[in-house]
Amino acid sequence: MPIDHTHQLTLLKDILQNQQTDCCGAVSEYQQIERLVKSLMVNENIDQNVKAVLQEIYNYGQGGQYTNNIDNHIVENQNNLSQWVNSIGDYS
């Protein structure tokens, strides 16, 4: 059973928040970020302002999948993670 966009946003927010807090992650988390963002981007119920943030998150996820140092990738994006978590919280 598919989850609706509100639950997808909450899941995305949780993943980003965990990475921000723990300063570590896994390739599978980045793959999940990519799947969630792709699904949300085609959803007509998602506000255009959120889609701009989702594009940034997608790029972050892509970078994380192919980096040689996942933990460093998260550390370098701490400010972005904080902003994205707040932005998603405003719309979810």
Backbone as CSV, one residue per row, in Angstrom:
resi,resn,N_x,N_y,N_z,CA_x,CA_y,CA_z,C_x,C_y,C_z
1,MET,0.847,-1.179,0.000,0.000,0.000,0.000,0.895,1.246,0.000
2,PRO,0.725,2.109,-1.013,1.553,3.308,-1.071,1.202,4.303,0.035
3,ILE,2.206,5.073,0.442,1.953,6.091,1.456,1.685,7.424,0.756
4,ASP,0.870,8.262,1.386,0.531,9.544,0.761,1.687,10.537,0.912
5,HIS,1.545,11.673,0.229,2.642,12.641,0.195,2.979,13.211,1.568
6,THR,2.009,13.311,2.452,2.285,13.814,3.801,3.218,12.863,4.547
7,HIS,2.935,11.567,4.430,3.785,10.571,5.080,5.158,10.495,4.413
8,GLN,5.189,10.687,3.086,6.474,10.700,2.390,7.339,11.868,2.872
9,LEU,6.727,13.033,3.013,7.465,14.198,3.511,7.971,13.953,4.929
10,THR,7.153,13.340,5.753,7.555,13.041,7.128,8.718,12.061,7.149
11,LEU,8.654,11.041,6.308,9.737,10.066,6.226,11.027,10.730,5.742
12,LEU,10.917,11.570,4.719,12.079,12.290,4.205,12.685,13.179,5.288
13,LYS,11.834,13.879,5.985,12.291,14.744,7.080,13.008,13.920,8.153
14,ASP,12.461,12.775,8.498,13.073,11.912,9.517,14.464,11.433,9.095
15,ILE,14.602,11.035,7.839,15.904,10.568,7.350,16.928,11.694,7.419
16,LEU,16.534,12.871,6.931,17.449,14.013,6.942,17.808,14.425,8.362
17,GLN,16.818,14.408,9.237,17.052,14.788,10.636,17.997,13.795,11.311
18,ASN,17.818,12.515,11.037,18.708,11.504,11.616,20.135,11.679,11.121
19,GLN,20.288,11.958,9.825,21.631,12.179,9.307,22.258,13.415,9.935
20,GLN,21.464,14.453,10.084,21.967,15.686,10.683,22.406,15.452,12.122
21,THR,21.602,14.769,12.880,21.877,14.528,14.290,23.037,13.552,14.490
22,ASP,23.024,12.446,13.739,24.024,11.391,13.922,25.322,11.645,13.160
23,CYS,25.272,12.558,12.182,26.432,12.857,11.319,26.975,11.602,10.640
24,CYS,26.074,10.683,10.327,26.457,9.499,9.571,25.250,9.007,8.780
25,GLY,25.527,8.194,7.789,24.459,7.688,6.957,24.917,6.471,6.185
26,ALA,24.051,6.019,5.276,24.348,4.846,4.464,23.860,5.091,3.041
27,VAL,24.461,4.379,2.109,24.054,4.509,0.714,22.564,4.221,0.571
28,SER,22.062,3.250,1.306,20.635,2.911,1.214,19.744,4.086,1.628
29,GLU,20.205,4.906,2.563,19.428,6.093,2.947,19.367,7.089,1.796
30,TYR,20.478,7.260,1.105,20.496,8.168,-0.036,19.612,7.643,-1.166
31,GLN,19.590,6.339,-1.333,18.710,5.749,-2.338,17.246,5.965,-1.966
32,GLN,16.945,5.853,-0.682,15.584,6.109,-0.207,15.226,7.581,-0.403
33,ILE,16.158,8.481,-0.130,15.927,9.911,-0.357,15.585,10.138,-1.825
34,GLU,16.354,9.533,-2.707,16.125,9.696,-4.138,14.727,9.205,-4.532
35,ARG,14.332,8.037,-4.047,12.999,7.502,-4.383,11.883,8.392,-3.853
36,LEU,12.033,8.848,-2.621,11.013,9.717,-2.034,10.877,11.024,-2.808
37,VAL,12.010,11.643,-3.111,11.984,12.924,-3.814,11.379,12.754,-5.203
38,LYS,11.753,11.710,-5.914,11.190,11.469,-7.253,9.673,11.341,-7.179
39,SER,9.200,10.608,-6.207,7.760,10.428,-6.044,7.061,11.739,-5.707
40,LEU,7.673,12.521,-4.836,7.082,13.793,-4.425,7.101,14.827,-5.551
41,MET,8.125,14.805,-6.377,8.258,15.794,-7.448,7.141,15.665,-8.488
42,VAL,6.635,14.475,-8.686,5.566,14.288,-9.685,4.173,14.422,-9.069
43,ASN,4.112,14.610,-7.773,2.824,14.724,-7.082,2.266,16.138,-7.242
44,GLU,1.062,16.242,-7.767,0.432,17.545,-8.000,0.012,18.240,-6.709
45,ASN,-0.053,17.528,-5.606,-0.450,18.110,-4.323,0.692,18.827,-3.607
46,ILE,1.889,18.734,-4.160,3.063,19.337,-3.526,3.222,20.768,-4.016
47,ASP,3.366,21.685,-3.086,3.566,23.101,-3.374,4.855,23.306,-4.169
48,GLN,4.846,24.264,-5.091,6.026,24.551,-5.914,7.239,24.964,-5.077
49,ASN,6.999,25.656,-3.962,8.106,26.041,-3.081,8.800,24.816,-2.496
50,VAL,8.013,23.804,-2.196,8.576,22.562,-1.668,9.374,21.858,-2.759
51,LYS,8.891,21.923,-3.990,9.599,21.250,-5.086,10.995,21.834,-5.291
52,ALA,11.159,23.124,-5.064,12.489,23.729,-5.168,13.423,23.140,-4.105
53,VAL,12.909,22.985,-2.902,13.694,22.375,-1.813,13.968,20.910,-2.136
54,LEU,12.978,20.227,-2.683,13.150,18.815,-3.022,14.253,18.618,-4.054
55,GLN,14.380,19.547,-4.983,15.450,19.440,-5.983,16.820,19.530,-5.311
56,GLU,16.946,20.412,-4.334,18.207,20.524,-3.588,18.490,19.228,-2.825
57,ILE,17.442,18.678,-2.219,17.599,17.430,-1.459,17.975,16.285,-2.397
58,TYR,17.377,16.268,-3.581,17.708,15.241,-4.572,19.197,15.310,-4.925
59,ASN,19.682,16.514,-5.162,21.097,16.694,-5.489,21.989,16.224,-4.337
60,TYR,21.569,16.520,-3.114,22.288,16.056,-1.924,22.316,14.522,-1.891
61,GLY,21.172,13.915,-2.165,21.086,12.457,-2.170,21.980,11.835,-3.228
62,GLN,21.987,12.439,-4.408,22.853,11.952,-5.477,24.320,12.050,-5.064
63,GLY,24.685,13.180,-4.494,26.060,13.360,-4.036,26.443,12.345,-2.973
64,GLY,25.511,12.052,-2.088,25.771,11.104,-1.017,25.944,9.678,-1.493
65,GLN,25.220,9.312,-2.552,25.330,7.951,-3.074,26.694,7.677,-3.677
66,TYR,27.302,8.717,-4.234,28.523,8.511,-5.000,29.770,9.107,-4.360
67,THR,29.640,9.563,-3.132,30.808,10.123,-2.450,31.682,9.006,-1.884
68,ASN,32.935,9.329,-1.696,33.862,8.371,-1.075,33.782,8.424,0.446
69,ASN,33.193,9.494,0.984,33.117,9.659,2.435,31.731,10.192,2.814
70,ILE,30.818,9.292,3.108,29.430,9.655,3.408,29.348,10.573,4.622
71,ASP,30.085,10.240,5.667,30.000,11.040,6.889,30.465,12.475,6.643
72,ASN,31.514,12.637,5.856,32.008,13.973,5.527,30.983,14.741,4.688
73,HIS,30.304,14.037,3.797,29.249,14.649,2.969,28.155,15.238,3.863
74,ILE,27.803,14.513,4.904,26.772,14.981,5.848,27.282,16.195,6.620
75,VAL,28.504,16.125,7.100,29.085,17.246,7.856,29.118,18.503,6.991
76,GLU,29.510,18.350,5.740,29.580,19.497,4.830,28.205,20.112,4.549
77,ASN,27.149,19.333,4.745,25.795,19.800,4.444,24.948,20.059,5.690
78,GLN,25.586,20.220,6.840,24.838,20.430,8.085,23.864,21.605,7.993
79,ASN,24.320,22.743,7.478,23.429,23.906,7.368,22.268,23.622,6.423
80,ASN,22.569,22.979,5.298,21.508,22.631,4.350,20.501,21.679,4.991
81,LEU,21.008,20.675,5.682,20.112,19.710,6.333,19.160,20.408,7.291
82,SER,19.684,21.326,8.069,18.859,22.076,9.011,17.775,22.867,8.277
83,GLN,18.153,23.544,7.206,17.185,24.326,6.433,16.133,23.423,5.793
84,TRP,16.564,22.302,5.245,15.621,21.402,4.587,14.642,20.795,5.581
85,VAL,15.133,20.394,6.727,14.260,19.822,7.756,13.212,20.863,8.172
86,ASN,13.643,22.098,8.365,12.699,23.159,8.726,11.696,23.425,7.623
87,SER,12.164,23.456,6.385,11.266,23.715,5.251,10.236,22.595,5.110
88,ILE,10.683,21.364,5.212,9.738,20.237,5.108,8.748,20.287,6.258
89,GLY,9.222,20.636,7.447,8.340,20.737,8.607,7.249,21.765,8.399
90,ASP,7.565,22.833,7.676,6.564,23.870,7.399,5.467,23.366,6.458
91,TYR,5.783,22.381,5.616,4.822,21.931,4.606,4.208,20.566,4.894
92,SER,4.718,19.874,5.890,4.169,18.538,6.149,3.147,18.558,7.254
